[in-house]
Coordinates of C-alpha atoms and ligand atoms in Angstrom, one line a residue:
Chain A
M1 CA 0.0 0.0 0.0
A2 CA 1.3 3.5 -0.9
P3 CA 1.9 5.8 2.0
I4 CA -0.9 8.4 2.7
L5 CA 1.9 11.0 3.4
S6 CA 5.5 11.1 2.5
V7 CA 7.8 13.8 3.7
D8 CA 11.0 13.9 1.7
R9 CA 14.1 15.6 2.9
V10 CA 12.3 18.6 4.3
T11 CA 14.5 21.5 5.4
K12 CA 13.4 24.7 7.0
Y13 CA 15.4 27.8 7.8
F14 CA 14.2 30.7 9.8
A15 CA 16.4 33.6 9.0
G16 CA 19.6 31.5 8.9
L17 CA 18.5 29.2 11.8
A18 CA 17.9 25.6 10.7
A19 CA 14.7 24.4 12.4
L20 CA 14.5 21.3 10.2
K21 CA 17.3 19.5 8.4
E22 CA 16.5 16.9 5.7
V23 CA 13.7 15.2 7.6
S24 CA 12.1 12.3 5.8
F25 CA 9.4 9.8 6.9
E26 CA 6.2 8.1 5.6
L27 CA 2.8 7.6 7.2
R28 CA 0.5 4.8 6.2
Q29 CA -3.3 5.1 6.1
G30 CA -5.0 4.5 9.4
G31 CA -2.2 4.6 11.9
I32 CA -1.5 6.8 14.9
Y33 CA 2.0 8.1 14.6
G34 CA 3.9 9.8 17.5
L35 CA 6.3 12.6 16.9
I36 CA 8.4 13.3 19.9
G37 CA 11.5 15.3 20.8
P38 CA 12.8 17.8 23.3
N39 CA 11.8 21.5 23.2
G40 CA 12.8 23.2 20.0
A41 CA 13.4 20.0 18.2
G42 CA 11.3 21.2 15.2
K43 CA 8.1 19.3 15.8
T44 CA 5.7 22.2 15.4
T45 CA 7.6 23.5 12.4
L46 CA 7.3 20.1 10.8
L47 CA 3.6 20.0 11.5
S48 CA 3.1 23.5 10.1
I49 CA 4.8 22.4 6.9
V50 CA 2.7 19.3 6.5
A51 CA -0.4 21.4 7.3
G52 CA 0.5 23.8 4.5
A53 CA 0.9 26.8 6.8
L54 CA 4.7 27.1 6.2
R55 CA 6.6 26.5 3.0
P56 CA 9.7 24.3 3.4
T57 CA 13.0 25.8 2.4
A58 CA 13.8 22.6 0.6
G59 CA 12.2 19.1 0.2
S60 CA 8.7 18.1 -0.5
V61 CA 5.5 16.9 1.1
I62 CA 3.3 14.4 -0.9
F63 CA -0.2 13.6 0.3
Q64 CA -2.1 10.9 -1.4
D65 CA 0.1 11.2 -4.5
R66 CA -0.3 14.9 -4.7
R67 CA 2.5 17.3 -4.0
L68 CA 1.5 20.1 -1.6
S69 CA 2.9 23.4 -2.4
G70 CA 2.6 24.9 1.1
A71 CA 2.0 28.4 2.4
K72 CA -1.8 28.1 2.0
S73 CA -3.2 25.9 4.8
F74 CA -6.8 26.1 3.5
R75 CA -5.7 24.1 0.4
A76 CA -4.2 21.4 2.6
V77 CA -7.5 21.3 4.5
R78 CA -9.4 20.7 1.2
A79 CA -7.0 17.9 0.4
G80 CA -7.8 16.4 3.8
I81 CA -5.1 17.6 6.2
V82 CA -6.2 19.5 9.3
R83 CA -4.0 20.6 12.3
T84 CA -4.6 21.7 15.9
H85 CA -2.5 24.4 17.5
Q86 CA -0.1 23.8 20.4
I87 CA -1.3 27.1 22.0
P88 CA -5.1 27.1 21.4
R89 CA -6.3 29.7 18.9
P90 CA -10.1 29.8 19.4
F91 CA -12.2 32.4 17.6
R92 CA -12.8 34.1 20.8
A93 CA -16.0 36.1 20.0
L94 CA -17.7 33.1 18.5
S95 CA -19.6 30.6 20.5
V96 CA -18.1 27.1 20.9
L97 CA -20.6 25.7 18.4
A98 CA -19.9 28.4 15.9
N99 CA -16.1 27.6 16.2
I100 CA -17.0 24.1 15.3
S101 CA -19.1 25.3 12.4
V102 CA -16.1 26.9 10.8
G103 CA -14.6 23.5 10.6
S104 CA -17.7 21.7 9.3
R105 CA -18.7 24.4 6.9
F106 CA -15.2 25.0 5.3
G107 CA -13.5 21.7 5.8
L108 CA -13.5 18.7 3.5
H109 CA -17.0 18.0 2.1
A110 CA -17.9 21.6 3.3
Q111 CA -21.5 21.8 4.3
R112 CA -23.9 24.4 3.1
S113 CA -26.3 23.9 6.0
A114 CA -26.5 26.3 8.9
S115 CA -24.8 25.8 12.2
G116 CA -26.0 23.3 14.8
T117 CA -26.3 20.2 12.6
R118 CA -26.4 16.7 14.1
D119 CA -22.8 16.2 13.2
E120 CA -21.6 19.3 15.0
R121 CA -23.6 18.3 18.1
R122 CA -22.2 14.8 18.0
I123 CA -18.7 16.2 18.0
L124 CA -19.5 18.5 20.8
E125 CA -20.9 15.6 22.9
W126 CA -18.0 13.5 22.0
V127 CA -15.3 15.9 23.2
G128 CA -17.4 16.9 26.2
L129 CA -18.2 20.5 25.3
A130 CA -22.0 20.2 24.8
H131 CA -22.7 22.0 28.1
V132 CA -20.8 25.1 26.8
A133 CA -22.0 25.1 23.2
Y134 CA -23.5 28.6 23.3
I135 CA -20.8 30.3 25.4
P136 CA -18.2 32.5 23.7
A137 CA -15.0 30.5 23.2
A138 CA -13.0 33.3 25.0
T139 CA -14.5 32.2 28.3
L140 CA -13.3 28.5 28.1
S141 CA -10.7 27.1 30.5
V142 CA -7.4 26.0 28.9
G143 CA -8.5 22.4 29.0
D144 CA -11.7 23.1 27.2
Q145 CA -9.8 25.3 24.7
K146 CA -7.6 22.3 23.9
R147 CA -10.7 20.2 23.4
L148 CA -12.2 22.8 21.2
E149 CA -9.0 22.7 19.0
L150 CA -9.6 19.0 18.5
A151 CA -13.3 19.3 18.0
R152 CA -12.9 22.1 15.4
A153 CA -10.3 20.1 13.5
L154 CA -12.5 17.0 13.6
A155 CA -15.5 18.9 12.3
A156 CA -13.4 19.6 9.1
R157 CA -13.3 15.8 8.5
P158 CA -9.6 15.3 8.1
K159 CA -8.1 12.2 6.5
L160 CA -4.9 13.1 8.2
L161 CA -5.2 14.8 11.6
L162 CA -2.2 16.7 13.0
C163 CA -2.3 17.1 16.8
D164 CA 0.1 19.4 18.4
E165 CA 0.4 18.7 22.1
V166 CA -3.3 18.3 22.7
C167 CA -2.6 17.0 26.2
S168 CA -0.1 19.5 27.6
G169 CA -1.6 21.5 30.5
L170 CA -4.3 18.9 31.1
T171 CA -4.8 16.9 34.3
E172 CA -4.1 13.2 34.3
S173 CA -7.8 12.2 33.9
E174 CA -8.3 14.8 31.1
T175 CA -5.3 13.5 29.3
L176 CA -6.6 9.9 29.5
S177 CA -10.0 11.1 28.0
V178 CA -8.2 12.9 25.2
L179 CA -6.1 9.9 24.4
R180 CA -9.2 7.7 24.3
L181 CA -10.7 10.2 21.8
L182 CA -7.6 9.9 19.6
R183 CA -8.0 6.1 19.6
E184 CA -11.7 6.5 18.6
I185 CA -10.8 9.0 15.8
Q186 CA -8.2 6.5 14.5
Q187 CA -10.8 3.7 14.6
A188 CA -13.1 5.8 12.5
G189 CA -10.5 5.7 9.8
T190 CA -8.5 8.9 10.3
T191 CA -4.7 8.8 10.2
I192 CA -3.1 10.7 13.1
L193 CA 0.2 12.4 13.5
Y194 CA 0.5 13.2 17.2
V195 CA 3.2 15.6 18.4
E196 CA 3.8 15.2 22.1
H197 CA 6.4 16.0 24.6
N198 CA 5.0 13.7 27.1
L199 CA 6.6 10.3 26.4
K200 CA 4.0 8.3 28.5
A201 CA 1.1 9.7 26.5
I202 CA 2.8 8.9 23.2
M203 CA 3.8 5.4 24.2
S204 CA 0.3 4.5 25.3
V205 CA -1.5 5.3 22.0
C206 CA 0.9 5.2 19.1
D207 CA 1.7 2.3 16.9
H208 CA 4.9 3.9 15.6
V209 CA 7.1 6.8 16.9
I210 CA 9.3 9.3 15.2
V211 CA 11.9 10.9 17.4
M212 CA 13.4 14.3 16.5
N213 CA 16.2 16.3 18.0
Y214 CA 17.8 19.5 16.9
G215 CA 15.8 19.6 13.6
R216 CA 16.8 16.1 12.6
K217 CA 15.1 12.8 12.7
L218 CA 16.9 10.8 15.3
A219 CA 15.2 7.5 15.0
E220 CA 11.8 5.8 14.4
G221 CA 10.2 2.6 15.3
S222 CA 7.8 0.9 17.7
P223 CA 7.3 2.6 21.0
E224 CA 9.1 -0.1 22.8
A225 CA 12.1 0.0 20.5
M226 CA 12.3 3.8 20.9
Q227 CA 12.1 3.6 24.7
N228 CA 15.2 1.4 24.6
D229 CA 17.1 3.2 21.9
P230 CA 20.3 4.6 23.4
A231 CA 20.3 7.7 21.1
V232 CA 16.7 8.5 22.2
I233 CA 17.5 8.1 25.9
E234 CA 20.6 10.3 25.4
A235 CA 18.6 13.0 23.8
Y236 CA 15.9 13.0 26.5
I237 CA 18.0 12.4 29.6
G238 CA 20.8 14.7 28.3
R239 CA 18.4 17.6 27.9
T240 CA 16.5 17.0 31.1
A241 CA 19.6 16.8 33.2
G242 CA 20.8 20.0 31.6
T243 CA 17.7 22.0 32.6
Chain B
M1 CA -23.7 35.6 15.5
K2 CA -24.1 35.9 19.2
G3 CA -27.9 36.3 18.9
R4 CA -28.3 33.6 16.3
L5 CA -26.7 30.9 18.4
N6 CA -28.3 32.0 21.5
K7 CA -31.1 29.8 22.7
G8 CA -33.8 30.7 25.1
V9 CA -35.3 33.9 23.5
S10 CA -39.0 33.7 23.9
S11 CA -40.9 33.5 20.6
P12 CA -43.2 36.5 20.9
S13 CA -40.3 38.8 21.6
K14 CA -38.4 37.2 18.7
F15 CA -41.4 37.8 16.5
A16 CA -41.5 41.4 17.5
A17 CA -37.8 41.8 16.9
A18 CA -38.2 40.4 13.4
L19 CA -41.1 42.6 12.7
A20 CA -39.6 45.9 14.0
P21 CA -37.4 46.6 11.0
F22 CA -40.3 46.2 8.6
L23 CA -42.4 48.5 10.7
L24 CA -39.7 51.1 10.8
V25 CA -39.2 51.1 7.1
A26 CA -43.0 51.3 6.5
I27 CA -43.2 54.3 8.8
L28 CA -40.3 56.0 7.1
A29 CA -41.8 55.3 3.7
L30 CA -45.1 56.8 4.7
L31 CA -43.6 59.8 6.5
P32 CA -43.6 62.2 3.5
L33 CA -47.4 61.9 3.5
L34 CA -47.4 63.9 6.7
E35 CA -45.6 66.7 4.8
P36 CA -42.9 67.1 7.5
G37 CA -41.2 70.0 5.7
S38 CA -38.2 69.9 3.4
E39 CA -35.6 70.3 6.1
T40 CA -36.7 67.0 7.8
I41 CA -36.8 65.2 4.5
R42 CA -33.3 66.5 3.7
L43 CA -32.0 65.3 7.1
L44 CA -33.6 61.9 6.6
F45 CA -32.1 61.6 3.1
V46 CA -28.6 62.4 4.4
T47 CA -29.1 59.9 7.2
F48 CA -30.2 57.1 4.8
V49 CA -27.0 57.8 2.7
W50 CA -24.9 57.6 5.9
V51 CA -26.7 54.4 7.0
T52 CA -25.8 52.8 3.7
V53 CA -22.1 53.6 3.9
S54 CA -21.8 52.8 7.6
V55 CA -23.5 49.4 7.1
A56 CA -21.2 48.8 4.0
W57 CA -18.0 49.6 6.0
N58 CA -19.1 47.3 8.7
L59 CA -19.3 44.3 6.3
L60 CA -15.5 44.4 5.8
G61 CA -14.4 46.3 8.9
G62 CA -16.9 45.0 11.5
F63 CA -17.4 41.4 10.4
G64 CA -14.1 40.9 8.7
G65 CA -11.9 43.1 10.9
Q66 CA -10.2 44.8 8.0
V67 CA -10.0 48.5 8.8
S68 CA -10.2 50.8 5.8
F69 CA -9.6 54.6 5.9
G70 CA -10.3 54.8 2.2
F71 CA -14.0 54.5 1.7
A72 CA -14.1 58.0 0.3
V73 CA -12.6 56.6 -2.8
F74 CA -15.7 54.5 -3.5
Y75 CA -18.0 57.2 -2.4
G76 CA -16.3 59.8 -4.6
L77 CA -15.9 57.5 -7.6
G78 CA -19.5 56.5 -7.3
A79 CA -20.5 60.1 -7.2
Y80 CA -18.5 61.0 -10.3
A81 CA -19.5 57.9 -12.2
A82 CA -23.2 58.6 -11.6
A83 CA -22.8 62.3 -12.4
L84 CA -21.1 61.6 -15.8
S85 CA -23.7 59.0 -16.6
L86 CA -26.7 61.1 -15.6
N87 CA -25.4 64.0 -17.7
R88 CA -25.4 61.7 -20.7
G89 CA -29.1 61.0 -20.2
I90 CA -28.7 57.5 -18.7
S91 CA -31.4 56.5 -16.3
P92 CA -30.7 57.0 -12.6
I93 CA -31.0 53.3 -11.7
L94 CA -28.4 52.4 -14.4
S95 CA -26.2 55.3 -13.3
F96 CA -26.2 54.1 -9.7
L97 CA -25.4 50.6 -10.9
L98 CA -22.5 52.0 -12.8
A99 CA -21.4 54.0 -9.7
G100 CA -21.3 50.7 -7.8
S101 CA -19.4 48.9 -10.5
V102 CA -16.7 51.5 -10.8
A103 CA -16.3 51.4 -7.0
V104 CA -16.0 47.5 -7.1
L105 CA -13.2 47.9 -9.7
A106 CA -11.4 50.3 -7.4
S107 CA -11.9 47.9 -4.4
L108 CA -10.1 45.2 -6.4
L109 CA -7.2 47.5 -7.3
V110 CA -6.6 48.2 -3.6
G111 CA -7.5 44.7 -2.3
L112 CA -5.7 42.4 -4.8
P113 CA -2.2 43.4 -3.9
T114 CA -2.7 44.0 -0.1
F115 CA -5.1 41.3 1.1
R116 CA -2.5 38.6 0.4
L117 CA -0.1 40.3 2.9
K118 CA -0.3 39.8 6.6
G119 CA -0.1 42.9 8.8
P120 CA -1.5 46.4 8.4
Y121 CA -0.7 46.8 4.7
F122 CA -4.3 47.0 3.7
A123 CA -5.1 49.8 6.2
I124 CA -2.1 51.7 5.1
A125 CA -2.8 51.2 1.4
T126 CA -6.3 52.6 1.9
I127 CA -4.9 55.9 3.2
G128 CA -2.6 56.1 0.2
A129 CA -5.3 55.2 -2.3
S130 CA -7.7 57.8 -0.8
E131 CA -5.2 60.6 -1.1
A132 CA -4.0 59.5 -4.6
V133 CA -7.4 59.4 -6.1
R134 CA -8.3 62.8 -4.6
V135 CA -5.3 64.4 -6.1
V136 CA -5.9 62.8 -9.5
M137 CA -9.5 63.8 -9.5
T138 CA -8.5 67.4 -8.7
N139 CA -6.6 67.4 -11.9
V140 CA -8.9 65.6 -14.3
S141 CA -10.2 68.1 -16.8
I142 CA -13.4 66.4 -18.1
T143 CA -14.9 66.6 -14.6
G144 CA -13.8 70.2 -14.1
G145 CA -10.9 69.3 -11.8
A146 CA -10.8 71.1 -8.5
S147 CA -13.6 73.5 -9.4
G148 CA -16.1 70.6 -9.4
Y149 CA -18.8 69.1 -11.7
R150 CA -22.4 70.0 -12.2
I151 CA -25.2 67.5 -12.9
M152 CA -27.9 68.7 -15.3
E153 CA -30.7 66.2 -15.8
T154 CA -33.0 67.0 -18.7
G155 CA -36.2 65.3 -17.5
T156 CA -38.2 66.5 -14.6
F157 CA -39.0 64.3 -11.6
H158 CA -40.5 64.6 -8.2
Q159 CA -38.0 65.8 -5.5
L160 CA -39.1 62.9 -3.3
Q161 CA -37.3 60.5 -5.7
H162 CA -34.1 61.3 -3.8
F163 CA -35.7 60.4 -0.5
Y164 CA -37.1 57.1 -1.8
T165 CA -33.9 56.0 -3.6
A166 CA -31.8 56.7 -0.5
L167 CA -34.3 54.8 1.6
A168 CA -34.3 51.8 -0.8
L169 CA -30.6 51.7 -0.9
A170 CA -30.3 51.8 2.9
V171 CA -32.8 48.9 3.1
I172 CA -30.8 46.9 0.5
A173 CA -27.6 47.6 2.6
M174 CA -29.4 46.4 5.8
A175 CA -30.7 43.3 4.1
I176 CA -27.3 42.4 2.8
S177 CA -25.8 43.0 6.3
I178 CA -28.4 40.7 7.9
L179 CA -27.9 38.0 5.2
V180 CA -24.1 38.2 5.5
Q181 CA -24.3 37.9 9.3
R182 CA -26.3 34.7 9.0
S183 CA -24.4 33.2 6.1
K184 CA -21.4 30.9 5.8
F185 CA -19.7 33.9 4.2
G186 CA -20.3 35.9 7.4
L187 CA -18.9 33.1 9.5
A188 CA -15.8 33.1 7.4
L189 CA -15.4 36.9 7.9
I190 CA -15.8 36.7 11.6
A191 CA -13.3 33.8 11.8
I192 CA -10.8 35.8 9.8
R193 CA -11.3 38.8 12.1
E194 CA -10.7 36.6 15.2
D195 CA -7.7 34.7 13.8
E196 CA -6.9 34.7 10.1
E197 CA -4.4 31.9 10.2
A198 CA -6.6 29.7 12.4
A199 CA -9.4 30.3 9.9
S200 CA -7.2 29.2 7.0
D201 CA -6.2 26.1 9.0
L202 CA -9.9 25.1 9.0
G203 CA -10.4 25.6 5.2
V204 CA -11.4 29.3 5.0
N205 CA -9.8 31.1 2.0
P206 CA -9.1 34.5 3.7
F207 CA -8.0 36.3 0.6
R208 CA -11.2 35.4 -1.3
A209 CA -13.5 36.4 1.6
K210 CA -11.8 39.7 2.2
L211 CA -11.8 40.6 -1.5
L212 CA -15.5 39.7 -1.7
A213 CA -16.5 41.7 1.4
H214 CA -14.5 44.7 0.2
A215 CA -16.2 44.5 -3.2
L216 CA -19.6 44.3 -1.7
A217 CA -19.0 47.2 0.6
A218 CA -17.6 49.2 -2.3
A219 CA -20.6 48.5 -4.5
L220 CA -23.0 49.9 -1.8
T221 CA -20.7 52.9 -1.0
G222 CA -20.3 53.7 -4.7
A223 CA -24.1 53.6 -5.2
A224 CA -24.6 55.8 -2.1
G225 CA -22.1 58.3 -3.6
G226 CA -24.2 58.3 -6.8
V227 CA -27.4 58.9 -5.0
Y228 CA -25.9 61.7 -3.0
A229 CA -24.4 63.3 -6.2
R230 CA -27.8 63.3 -8.0
Y231 CA -29.3 65.0 -5.0
A232 CA -26.5 67.6 -4.5
A233 CA -26.4 68.2 -8.3
F234 CA -22.9 69.6 -7.8
I235 CA -19.8 67.6 -6.6
H236 CA -16.1 68.5 -6.1
P237 CA -13.1 66.4 -5.2
Q238 CA -12.5 68.2 -1.9
G239 CA -16.0 67.3 -0.9
V240 CA -16.7 63.7 -1.9
F241 CA -13.0 62.5 -1.9
A242 CA -12.1 64.3 1.3
F243 CA -10.1 62.2 3.8
S244 CA -12.6 63.3 6.4
V245 CA -15.3 61.5 4.5
G246 CA -13.3 58.3 4.7
V247 CA -12.9 58.9 8.5
A248 CA -16.5 59.7 9.0
I249 CA -17.5 56.4 7.3
L250 CA -15.3 54.5 9.7
L251 CA -16.5 56.5 12.7
M252 CA -20.2 55.7 12.3
P253 CA -20.0 52.0 12.8
I254 CA -17.4 52.4 15.6
I255 CA -19.7 54.8 17.4
G256 CA -22.7 52.5 17.0
G257 CA -20.9 49.1 17.5
V258 CA -18.8 47.2 15.0
G259 CA -19.5 43.7 14.0
T260 CA -23.2 43.9 14.7
V261 CA -26.2 44.5 12.3
W262 CA -27.7 47.4 14.2
G263 CA -24.7 49.2 15.6
P264 CA -23.7 50.8 12.3
V265 CA -27.3 51.9 11.8
I266 CA -27.4 53.6 15.2
G267 CA -24.0 55.1 14.6
A268 CA -25.1 56.6 11.2
V269 CA -28.3 58.0 12.7
V270 CA -26.3 59.6 15.6
Y271 CA -23.8 60.9 13.1
G272 CA -26.3 62.0 10.5
L273 CA -28.3 64.0 13.0
V274 CA -25.5 65.3 15.3
H275 CA -23.1 66.0 12.6
E276 CA -25.4 68.5 10.9
E277 CA -25.8 70.4 14.1
L278 CA -22.1 70.3 14.9
I279 CA -21.1 71.6 11.5
A280 CA -23.6 74.4 11.9
S281 CA -22.4 75.4 15.4
F282 CA -18.7 74.5 15.3
P283 CA -17.5 74.4 11.7
Q284 CA -13.9 73.9 12.6
L285 CA -14.2 71.9 15.8
H286 CA -16.3 69.0 14.7
L287 CA -13.4 66.8 13.6
L288 CA -11.6 67.4 16.9
L289 CA -14.8 66.4 18.7
Y290 CA -15.1 63.2 16.6
G291 CA -11.5 62.4 17.2
S292 CA -12.0 62.7 21.0
L293 CA -15.2 60.7 20.8
L294 CA -13.3 57.9 18.9
I295 CA -10.6 57.8 21.6
L296 CA -13.2 57.7 24.3
I297 CA -15.1 54.8 22.6
I298 CA -11.9 52.8 22.0
F299 CA -10.8 53.1 25.6
F300 CA -14.1 52.9 27.4
E301 CA -16.7 51.1 25.3
P302 CA -15.3 49.2 22.3
G303 CA -18.8 47.8 21.7
G304 CA -20.1 51.3 20.8
V305 CA -23.7 52.4 21.6
I306 CA -24.9 48.8 21.1
G307 CA -22.4 47.5 23.6
L308 CA -23.3 50.2 26.0
L309 CA -27.0 49.4 25.7
E310 CA -26.4 45.7 26.2
K311 CA -24.4 46.5 29.3
S312 CA -26.9 48.9 30.8
F313 CA -29.6 46.3 30.1
R314 CA -27.7 43.7 32.0
V315 CA -27.1 46.1 34.9
F316 CA -30.8 47.0 34.8
A317 CA -31.9 43.3 34.8
Y318 CA -29.4 42.6 37.7
T319 CA -30.6 45.5 39.9
R320 CA -34.2 44.4 39.3
R321 CA -33.4 40.9 40.4
L322 CA -31.7 42.3 43.5
S323 CA -34.6 44.5 44.4
G324 CA -36.8 41.4 44.5
S325 CA -39.4 42.6 42.1
H326 CA -38.5 39.7 39.9
P327 CA -38.8 36.1 41.1
Q328 CA -35.5 34.4 41.7
R329 CA -34.7 31.5 39.4
Ligands
ATP1 N1 8.4 31.5 13.1 C1 9.6 31.2 13.6 N2 10.6 32.1 13.4 C2 11.8 31.9 13.8 N3 12.2 30.8 14.5 C3 11.3 29.9 14.7 C4 9.9 30.0 14.3 N4 9.2 28.9 14.6 C5 10.1 28.1 15.2 N5 11.3 28.7 15.3 C6 12.5 28.0 15.9 O1 12.7 26.8 15.3 C7 13.1 25.8 16.2 C8 12.0 24.7 16.3 O2 10.9 25.1 16.8 P1 9.5 24.3 17.0 O3 8.5 25.2 17.5 O4 9.2 23.6 15.7 O5 10.0 23.2 18.1 P2 9.1 22.2 18.9 O6 9.7 20.9 18.7 O7 7.7 22.3 18.5 O8 9.3 22.7 20.4 P3 8.2 22.6 21.6 O9 8.3 21.3 22.2 O10 8.8 23.6 22.5 O11 6.9 23.0 21.1 C9 13.2 26.5 17.5 O12 14.6 26.9 17.7 C10 12.4 27.8 17.4 O13 12.9 28.8 18.1
MG2 MG1 5.9 22.7 19.4

């Protein structure tokens, strides 16, 4: 089976600083992939490039046999790639439901119907935001804002969902419920690339893990293999000890 | 948006709220039957023109969050296009359509290069465009340059035509505003205003939405300029293209409450009525007064008159609950 996404030697410079150096990997349809690495490793930058929000300095991103040109994220959404943001970016003046409507009315198979469809309500129930549906998103707690990020992205019906640290800042039980959601999303047929800092969370849901450090891909493989990889341990312990 | 997704409004009050605009328009349409005097008719005419441009500005600036200082370009080009067309014996309706079309073209010239860029480029470009067009029009000979241009219609018509065309245009602007607010297009605009990149990350094409809102606003503003020109019968660049016209068009929705349907209408009524008085009593001071007003609003009540009303209503409801005249829930 051909990969759903292939990232080929992607490099990204920010004014002379190399955030990504020749990163390559492939994702197969239907999996949950973990992308881990210490602070500043380049995870978010990589996600933004796949999501079409940033143009790579060099290299290419091919999604379902089509090359994405980058720099226009709405095009990627229409191809089936939707991302969440590490720091939530809700449409603050809009209600929670209207935030989700933006996803459902402009995403893949964009709907013409007005807000408040069954689909939108189902998503709200699913992520546990039904009780705040009519409240302006600005008033949500951080945990709920993280959930809204996920709900909004799901409403856009992605084939490939890019999650950027959807669990950071959440309590243990909130984390568990979000991880359960990710599993359910995967079971519904969506491929997931899940960026996370928190090793435990990644190890518990992912089939396959990509490890990054200093803008390079360090290793990839099964969660168990990565946990025992000396280079990975070095990158993590080395950094943690340093700070 | 807030209202639409707000549950729990009782249906009789909802019905009354839906009926109120129609009633208001009917009253205004029948008003001339009472022969209120030409001064009142003139004031209402001017207010209808202001309502149109204020509502138009709000489509892009209020819903879409794209601040333009250059709506005088559309107003002035509309005025001149209609004037030239009327003087060639073309019907008023066609002349106003032409006025709107010319303004749409101008909106594309400003929007196409600037809406792709992130940052305040659009707002800055509107200032430049406004000044450039005024200077050019001051030197164009077929419209008499700085000395102005006179409209001479050959046919005779009832003076109330001005009143009714302006009223009709204001109603069209309102209808468009209400439709936009309820539509998918309106949702895109608000999402762009709140966070353009996040909107794009969910499939919204910000460039297209901004361009479209700008064009729609320009069409209405251009037509309003045409309606005004026909009424005034004499226009000059320092009048219709004045930078202060562009500022006035932005002030009205801000005074009334940006991003709402009724705020820009209230702002235009306040402006239309107060402005006439101010100009009469303080011909030099009125811009200073408006500037101070703008600063006060931005610092103390960004929601404008509508925001203030909502707040006072909440305070009122709260004190009523406290005083016990209302059963506790
Ligand atoms: N827009 C930008 N402009 C300049 N430098 C940037 C930009 N975005 C990221 N960087 C830099 O690129 C590097 C990679 O950043 P990135 O945000 O991708 O890391 P990350 O792995 O997501 O880190 P974290 O775990 O802290 O979220 C960092 O050194 C960062 O400072
Ligand atoms: Mg990051």
